[in-house]
Amino acid sequence: MRKRPARPPDPVSDDDIRLFHEAIGPVRRHVDDTAPANTIDKPAPEPRQFLLDEARVRDELLDMPIDPGEMEVGEELSYLRDGYRPDLLKRLKRGHFSIEDEIDLHQMNAEVARSAIVEFMGEAKRRGLHCIKLIHGKGLRSRAGGPVIKRLVDRMLRQRDDVVGFASARSEHGGTGATVVLLRYRG
């Protein structure tokens, strides 16, 4: 059985308003003596998940099975466009920016990877993203020429004027097999 749509109420006439006031009598506004909810002191928010993450990272660093000094020295990608403060690149390398999206370029040849990077970065720009990650691998299966996709990523990112800077990811985000990119903010 179909319900009929509710029709809007008829407008109230001046006579009906007058009759209502005659039937009810004088009216006075109710004053609430209790404190409004928004004036009660609220405790400061506690960033519990952030604190848990920081404690987990500290514990992981203490229990590392390998020496960080032996890890991937010399293979890092790093770039900062002229005109930006050097501490921006330091903050990027230390993981101070949240990665908002990523693309995995594994198993792609250079031509397919180039096209995928252009499309992915165009979409990131349309979405207003500030920090993205390109997973290119370390080139361990590359021939004598070295890591093809990694070099392609390095070359392409340096040529794009919407890239503020980039750096190899922290080890927990892929290390030298991924690059974190800081995009120019258009807010």
Backbone as numpy.savetxt, mean C-alpha at the origin, in Angstrom:
# Nx Ny Nz CAx CAy CAz Cx Cy Cz
-45.62 -13.70 -4.15 -46.46 -12.53 -4.15 -45.57 -11.29 -4.15
-45.80 -10.37 -5.07 -44.99 -9.16 -5.19 -45.46 -8.10 -4.23
-44.49 -7.49 -3.58 -44.82 -6.38 -2.70 -44.91 -5.12 -3.53
-45.82 -4.29 -3.16 -45.92 -3.00 -3.81 -44.89 -2.06 -3.20
-44.30 -1.23 -4.04 -43.34 -0.28 -3.46 -44.04 0.69 -2.53
-43.38 1.01 -1.43 -43.97 1.95 -0.47 -44.07 3.32 -1.11
-45.21 3.93 -0.95 -45.37 5.26 -1.53 -45.01 6.30 -0.47
-44.52 7.42 -0.90 -44.14 8.44 0.06 -45.36 8.98 0.80
-45.19 9.37 2.06 -46.33 9.88 2.83 -46.84 11.20 2.23
-48.14 11.41 2.42 -48.73 12.66 1.94 -48.19 13.82 2.77
-48.06 14.99 2.15 -47.58 16.14 2.92 -48.58 16.49 4.03
-48.05 16.96 5.15 -48.89 17.31 6.30 -49.43 18.72 6.08
-50.71 18.85 6.22 -51.34 20.16 6.01 -51.20 21.04 7.25
-51.38 22.34 7.07 -51.31 23.28 8.19 -52.39 22.98 9.22
-53.56 22.55 8.78 -54.64 22.20 9.72 -54.25 21.02 10.59
-53.61 20.01 9.98 -53.19 18.84 10.76 -52.14 19.23 11.80
-51.22 20.11 11.44 -50.20 20.57 12.39 -50.86 21.32 13.54
-51.82 22.20 13.23 -52.52 22.96 14.27 -53.28 22.01 15.19
-54.01 21.02 14.63 -54.76 20.06 15.44 -53.81 19.25 16.35
-52.65 18.87 15.82 -51.69 18.12 16.62 -51.25 18.94 17.83
-50.89 20.20 17.62 -50.44 21.06 18.72 -51.56 21.30 19.74
-52.81 21.40 19.29 -53.93 21.58 20.22 -54.12 20.32 21.06
-53.96 19.15 20.44 -54.17 17.89 21.17 -53.03 17.62 22.16
-51.81 17.96 21.82 -50.66 17.66 22.66 -50.47 18.70 23.75
-50.68 19.93 23.44 -50.46 20.99 24.41 -49.06 21.54 24.29
-48.63 22.33 25.27 -47.29 22.93 25.18 -46.21 21.84 25.23
-45.16 22.10 24.51 -44.06 21.16 24.40 -42.77 21.85 24.85
-41.93 21.14 25.61 -40.62 21.68 25.96 -39.57 20.66 25.55
-38.43 21.16 25.15 -37.34 20.32 24.66 -36.70 19.57 25.83
-36.42 18.28 25.62 -35.77 17.45 26.63 -34.27 17.72 26.61
-33.69 17.97 27.77 -32.25 18.20 27.88 -31.64 17.00 28.58
-30.65 16.39 27.94 -29.97 15.22 28.50 -28.79 15.71 29.34
-28.79 15.37 30.63 -27.74 15.82 31.54 -26.48 14.95 31.48
-26.57 13.80 30.85 -25.39 12.94 30.79 -24.42 13.47 29.74
-23.15 13.15 29.92 -22.11 13.63 28.99 -22.27 12.93 27.65
-22.17 13.67 26.57 -22.24 13.03 25.26 -21.09 12.05 25.07
-21.31 11.01 24.30 -20.32 9.94 24.13 -19.01 10.45 23.53
-19.07 11.47 22.70 -17.84 11.89 22.04 -16.92 12.75 22.92
-17.35 13.12 24.12 -16.48 13.90 25.00 -15.76 13.03 26.02
-16.09 11.75 26.07 -15.43 10.83 27.00 -14.01 10.59 26.49
-13.03 10.65 27.39 -11.64 10.41 27.00 -11.46 8.97 26.56
-10.99 8.81 25.34 -10.74 7.47 24.81 -9.25 7.18 24.97
-8.90 5.94 25.21 -7.48 5.62 25.30 -6.83 5.78 23.92
-5.57 6.09 23.91 -4.83 6.22 22.65 -4.79 4.85 21.97
-4.91 4.82 20.64 -4.86 3.52 19.96 -3.50 2.87 20.12
-3.52 1.58 20.29 -2.27 0.83 20.47 -2.02 0.01 19.20
-0.91 0.22 18.52 -0.64 -0.50 17.28 -0.16 -1.93 17.57
-1.07 -2.76 18.02 -0.68 -4.10 18.46 -0.03 -4.93 17.36
-0.62 -4.93 16.14 -0.05 -5.75 15.08 1.34 -5.27 14.71
1.54 -3.96 14.67 2.86 -3.41 14.37 3.88 -3.88 15.41
3.50 -3.80 16.70 4.41 -4.22 17.77 4.72 -5.71 17.67
3.71 -6.52 17.34 3.94 -7.96 17.18 4.88 -8.23 16.00
4.67 -7.51 14.89 5.54 -7.68 13.72 6.98 -7.30 14.05
7.15 -6.19 14.75 8.50 -5.75 15.11 9.19 -6.77 16.01
8.45 -7.33 16.97 9.03 -8.33 17.86 9.41 -9.60 17.08
8.55 -9.97 16.11 8.82 -11.16 15.30 10.09 -10.96 14.47
10.24 -9.78 13.87 11.43 -9.50 13.06 12.68 -9.56 13.93
12.61 -8.96 15.10 13.77 -8.97 16.01 14.16 -10.41 16.34
13.15 -11.24 16.66 13.42 -12.64 16.99 14.01 -13.40 15.80
13.48 -13.12 14.60 13.99 -13.79 13.40 15.44 -13.40 13.13
15.77 -12.15 13.35 17.14 -11.71 13.13 18.11 -12.40 14.08
17.67 -12.62 15.31 18.52 -13.29 16.30 18.71 -14.77 15.97
17.71 -15.38 15.32 17.76 -16.81 15.02 18.12 -17.10 13.57
18.73 -16.15 12.85 19.06 -16.36 11.44 20.03 -17.52 11.28
19.73 -18.47 10.40 20.63 -19.61 10.21 21.87 -19.26 9.39
21.87 -18.12 8.70 23.03 -17.74 7.90 23.50 -16.35 8.31
24.74 -16.08 8.01 25.33 -14.79 8.34 24.88 -13.75 7.31
24.25 -12.64 7.74 23.81 -11.62 6.80 24.95 -11.04 5.98
26.17 -11.08 6.47 27.31 -10.56 5.73 27.64 -11.37 4.49
27.17 -12.61 4.45 27.47 -13.48 3.30 26.36 -13.43 2.25
25.35 -12.65 2.48 24.19 -12.67 1.60 24.33 -11.69 0.43
24.30 -12.18 -0.77 24.08 -11.45 -2.00 24.81 -10.11 -2.11
26.02 -10.03 -1.68 26.76 -8.77 -1.75 27.10 -8.49 -3.21
26.87 -7.24 -3.62 27.23 -6.82 -4.96 26.16 -7.04 -6.00
25.08 -7.70 -5.71 24.03 -7.96 -6.68 22.83 -7.04 -6.50
22.89 -6.13 -5.54 21.75 -5.29 -5.24 21.53 -4.24 -6.32
20.25 -3.96 -6.58 19.88 -2.85 -7.45 19.57 -1.66 -6.56
19.96 -0.48 -7.00 19.73 0.71 -6.20 19.78 1.94 -7.11
18.79 2.81 -6.96 18.74 4.01 -7.80 17.85 5.05 -7.13
18.27 6.30 -7.22 17.45 7.41 -6.74 17.57 8.54 -7.76
16.43 9.00 -8.23 16.40 10.08 -9.22 16.99 11.35 -8.62
17.70 12.12 -9.45 18.27 13.40 -9.00 17.17 14.30 -8.46
17.51 15.06 -7.42 16.57 16.00 -6.84 15.83 15.47 -5.62
16.04 14.21 -5.28 15.40 13.63 -4.10 16.45 13.40 -3.02
16.00 13.49 -1.78 16.92 13.34 -0.64 17.42 11.90 -0.52
18.71 11.71 -0.22 19.28 10.37 -0.12 18.62 9.50 0.96
18.06 10.13 1.99 17.44 9.32 3.05 16.18 8.61 2.54
15.62 9.07 1.43 14.47 8.40 0.83 14.87 7.01 0.36
16.03 6.90 -0.27 16.52 5.60 -0.73 16.87 4.70 0.46
17.45 5.28 1.51 17.75 4.50 2.72 16.48 3.92 3.31
15.42 4.75 3.38 14.14 4.29 3.93 13.53 3.20 3.06
13.68 3.32 1.74 13.17 2.30 0.83 13.91 0.98 1.05
15.23 1.04 1.17 16.03 -0.16 1.39 15.71 -0.83 2.72
15.35 -0.03 3.71 15.04 -0.58 5.04 13.61 -1.06 5.17
12.82 -0.93 4.11 11.45 -1.45 4.13 10.46 -0.55 4.82
10.68 0.76 4.82 9.78 1.69 5.50 8.53 1.99 4.71
8.43 1.51 3.47 7.24 1.76 2.66 6.47 0.46 2.50
5.15 0.55 2.56 4.31 -0.62 2.37 4.19 -0.94 0.89
4.46 -2.17 0.54 4.33 -2.61 -0.85 2.84 -2.80 -1.13
2.33 -2.05 -2.10 0.89 -2.04 -2.37 0.46 -3.06 -3.42
1.39 -3.48 -4.29 1.08 -4.50 -5.29 2.40 -5.04 -5.83
2.32 -6.20 -6.49 3.52 -6.81 -7.03 3.19 -7.60 -8.28
4.22 -7.86 -9.07 4.09 -8.70 -10.26 5.27 -9.67 -10.28
4.98 -10.92 -10.66 6.02 -11.94 -10.73 6.39 -12.14 -12.20
7.63 -11.88 -12.55 8.10 -11.96 -13.93 8.82 -13.28 -14.22
8.83 -14.21 -13.27 9.47 -15.51 -13.49 8.87 -16.19 -14.72
9.65 -16.97 -15.39 9.24 -17.76 -16.55 8.87 -16.91 -17.76
9.16 -15.61 -17.74 8.88 -14.75 -18.90 10.18 -14.50 -19.65
10.07 -14.39 -20.97 11.24 -13.96 -21.72 11.27 -12.43 -21.68
12.32 -11.82 -22.20 12.51 -10.38 -22.08 11.37 -9.59 -22.73
10.91 -10.03 -23.90 9.85 -9.31 -24.60 8.54 -9.34 -23.82
8.17 -10.49 -23.31 6.92 -10.63 -22.53 7.06 -9.85 -21.21
8.22 -9.93 -20.57 8.44 -9.22 -19.31 8.35 -7.72 -19.51
8.94 -7.21 -20.60 8.89 -5.77 -20.90 7.44 -5.31 -21.02
6.66 -6.05 -21.76 5.24 -5.70 -21.95 4.48 -5.77 -20.61
4.76 -6.81 -19.81 4.09 -6.97 -18.52 4.44 -5.83 -17.57
5.70 -5.39 -17.59 6.14 -4.30 -16.71 5.43 -3.00 -17.11
5.40 -2.72 -18.40 4.73 -1.49 -18.87 3.26 -1.49 -18.46
2.59 -2.62 -18.67 1.16 -2.71 -18.32 0.95 -2.59 -16.80
1.78 -3.31 -16.02 1.65 -3.29 -14.57 1.89 -1.89 -13.99
2.92 -1.21 -14.50 3.23 0.12 -13.97 2.18 1.14 -14.41
1.63 0.97 -15.59 0.54 1.85 -16.02 -0.68 1.69 -15.12
-0.99 0.45 -14.78 -2.12 0.18 -13.87 -1.83 0.74 -12.48
-0.61 0.59 -12.00 -0.23 1.12 -10.69 -0.40 2.64 -10.67
-0.02 3.28 -11.76 -0.16 4.73 -11.86 -1.63 5.13 -11.85
-2.46 4.40 -12.61 -3.91 4.70 -12.63 -4.54 4.51 -11.25
-4.06 3.52 -10.51 -4.61 3.24 -9.18 -4.03 4.16 -8.11
-3.03 4.96 -8.47 -2.43 5.89 -7.51 -1.54 5.21 -6.49
-0.91 4.09 -6.87 -0.03 3.38 -5.94 1.28 4.13 -5.78
1.88 3.96 -4.63 3.11 4.68 -4.30 4.33 3.75 -4.24
4.10 2.49 -3.90 5.22 1.56 -3.74 4.80 0.19 -4.27
5.55 -0.34 -5.23 5.25 -1.64 -5.84 6.50 -2.51 -5.83
6.29 -3.80 -6.14 7.42 -4.72 -6.18 7.39 -5.51 -7.48
8.57 -5.61 -8.12 8.75 -6.41 -9.32 9.60 -7.62 -8.93
9.06 -8.81 -9.09 9.78 -10.04 -8.75 10.39 -10.57 -10.05
11.71 -10.50 -10.17 12.37 -10.87 -11.41 13.26 -12.09 -11.27
13.53 -12.52 -10.07 14.44 -13.63 -9.85 15.87 -13.15 -9.83
16.78 -14.04 -9.48 18.19 -13.68 -9.36 18.99 -14.04 -10.61
18.33 -14.66 -11.57 19.02 -15.03 -12.80 19.91 -16.23 -12.63
19.60 -17.11 -11.69 20.45 -18.27 -11.43 20.47 -19.24 -12.61
19.39 -19.26 -13.40 19.32 -20.17 -14.55 19.69 -19.47 -15.86
20.14 -18.23 -15.75 20.54 -17.49 -16.95 21.85 -18.02 -17.49
22.05 -17.79 -18.73 23.31 -18.22 -19.37 24.45 -17.30 -18.93
25.54 -17.36 -19.63 26.75 -16.60 -19.27 26.51 -15.10 -19.25
25.48 -14.61 -19.96 25.20 -13.18 -20.02 24.68 -12.61 -18.71
24.29 -13.44 -17.79 23.79 -12.96 -16.51 22.28 -12.86 -16.48
21.75 -12.29 -15.42 20.29 -12.23 -15.21 19.61 -11.27 -16.19
18.94 -11.80 -17.19 18.33 -11.02 -18.26 17.20 -10.13 -17.74
16.25 -10.72 -17.03 15.07 -9.97 -16.58 15.46 -8.93 -15.53
16.38 -9.27 -14.67 16.83 -8.34 -13.63 17.48 -7.10 -14.28
18.32 -7.32 -15.28 18.94 -6.19 -15.98 17.90 -5.37 -16.74
16.91 -6.06 -17.31 15.83 -5.38 -18.02 15.07 -4.46 -17.06
14.74 -4.98 -15.88 14.02 -4.19 -14.86 14.85 -2.96 -14.50
16.13 -3.13 -14.25 17.02 -2.02 -13.88 17.00 -0.95 -14.97
17.16 -1.36 -16.21 17.21 -0.43 -17.34 15.88 0.31 -17.52
14.78 -0.43 -17.48 13.46 0.18 -17.70 13.10 1.18 -16.60
13.37 0.82 -15.36 13.00 1.69 -14.24 13.78 3.00 -14.26
15.04 2.95 -14.67 15.86 4.17 -14.73 15.35 5.14 -15.80
14.68 4.61 -16.81 14.20 5.44 -17.92 12.82 6.05 -17.67
12.10 5.56 -16.68 10.73 6.04 -16.43 10.75 7.26 -15.51
10.09 8.34 -15.93 10.09 9.54 -15.09 9.07 9.48 -13.96
8.22 8.43 -13.91 7.32 8.29 -12.77 7.97 7.48 -11.64
9.22 7.05 -11.83 9.96 6.31 -10.80 10.86 7.27 -10.04
10.63 7.37 -8.72 11.46 8.20 -7.85 12.76 7.46 -7.54
12.64 6.18 -7.24 13.80 5.38 -6.91 13.42 3.92 -6.79
14.41 3.05 -6.70 14.16 1.63 -6.49 15.37 1.00 -5.82
15.12 -0.14 -5.22 16.19 -0.88 -4.53 15.81 -2.34 -4.46
16.81 -3.19 -4.36 16.54 -4.61 -4.15 15.75 -4.75 -2.86
14.84 -5.71 -2.88 13.95 -5.92 -1.73 14.72 -6.46 -0.53
14.13 -6.28 0.63 14.69 -6.89 1.83 14.58 -8.41 1.69
15.37 -9.14 2.43 15.41 -10.60 2.26 14.04 -11.25 2.44
13.22 -10.73 3.36 11.91 -11.33 3.59 10.93 -11.03 2.45
11.30 -10.14 1.55 10.44 -9.79 0.41 11.05 -10.23 -0.92
12.08 -11.06 -0.88 12.66 -11.59 -2.11 14.11 -11.25 -2.33
14.68 -10.40 -1.48 16.10 -10.07 -1.59 16.45 -9.52 -2.97
17.59 -9.95 -3.50 18.04 -9.44 -4.80 17.26 -10.06 -5.96
16.30 -10.91 -5.66 15.43 -11.47 -6.70 14.18 -10.64 -6.91
14.08 -9.51 -6.23 12.91 -8.62 -6.38 13.38 -7.18 -6.19
12.65 -6.27 -6.81 12.97 -4.85 -6.71 11.75 -4.10 -6.22
11.95 -3.28 -5.19 10.87 -2.43 -4.65 11.01 -1.06 -5.31
9.91 -0.56 -5.83 9.92 0.67 -6.61 9.07 1.72 -5.93
9.63 2.91 -5.78 8.91 4.05 -5.22 8.47 4.93 -6.38
7.15 5.09 -6.52 6.60 5.87 -7.62 6.32 7.30 -7.19
6.38 8.20 -8.14 6.07 9.61 -7.85 4.64 9.69 -7.38
4.44 10.38 -6.27 3.11 10.49 -5.66 2.30 11.58 -6.35
1.14 11.21 -6.80 0.24 12.19 -7.43 -1.03 12.25 -6.60
-1.02 13.07 -5.55 -2.13 13.11 -4.63 -2.91 14.30 -4.66
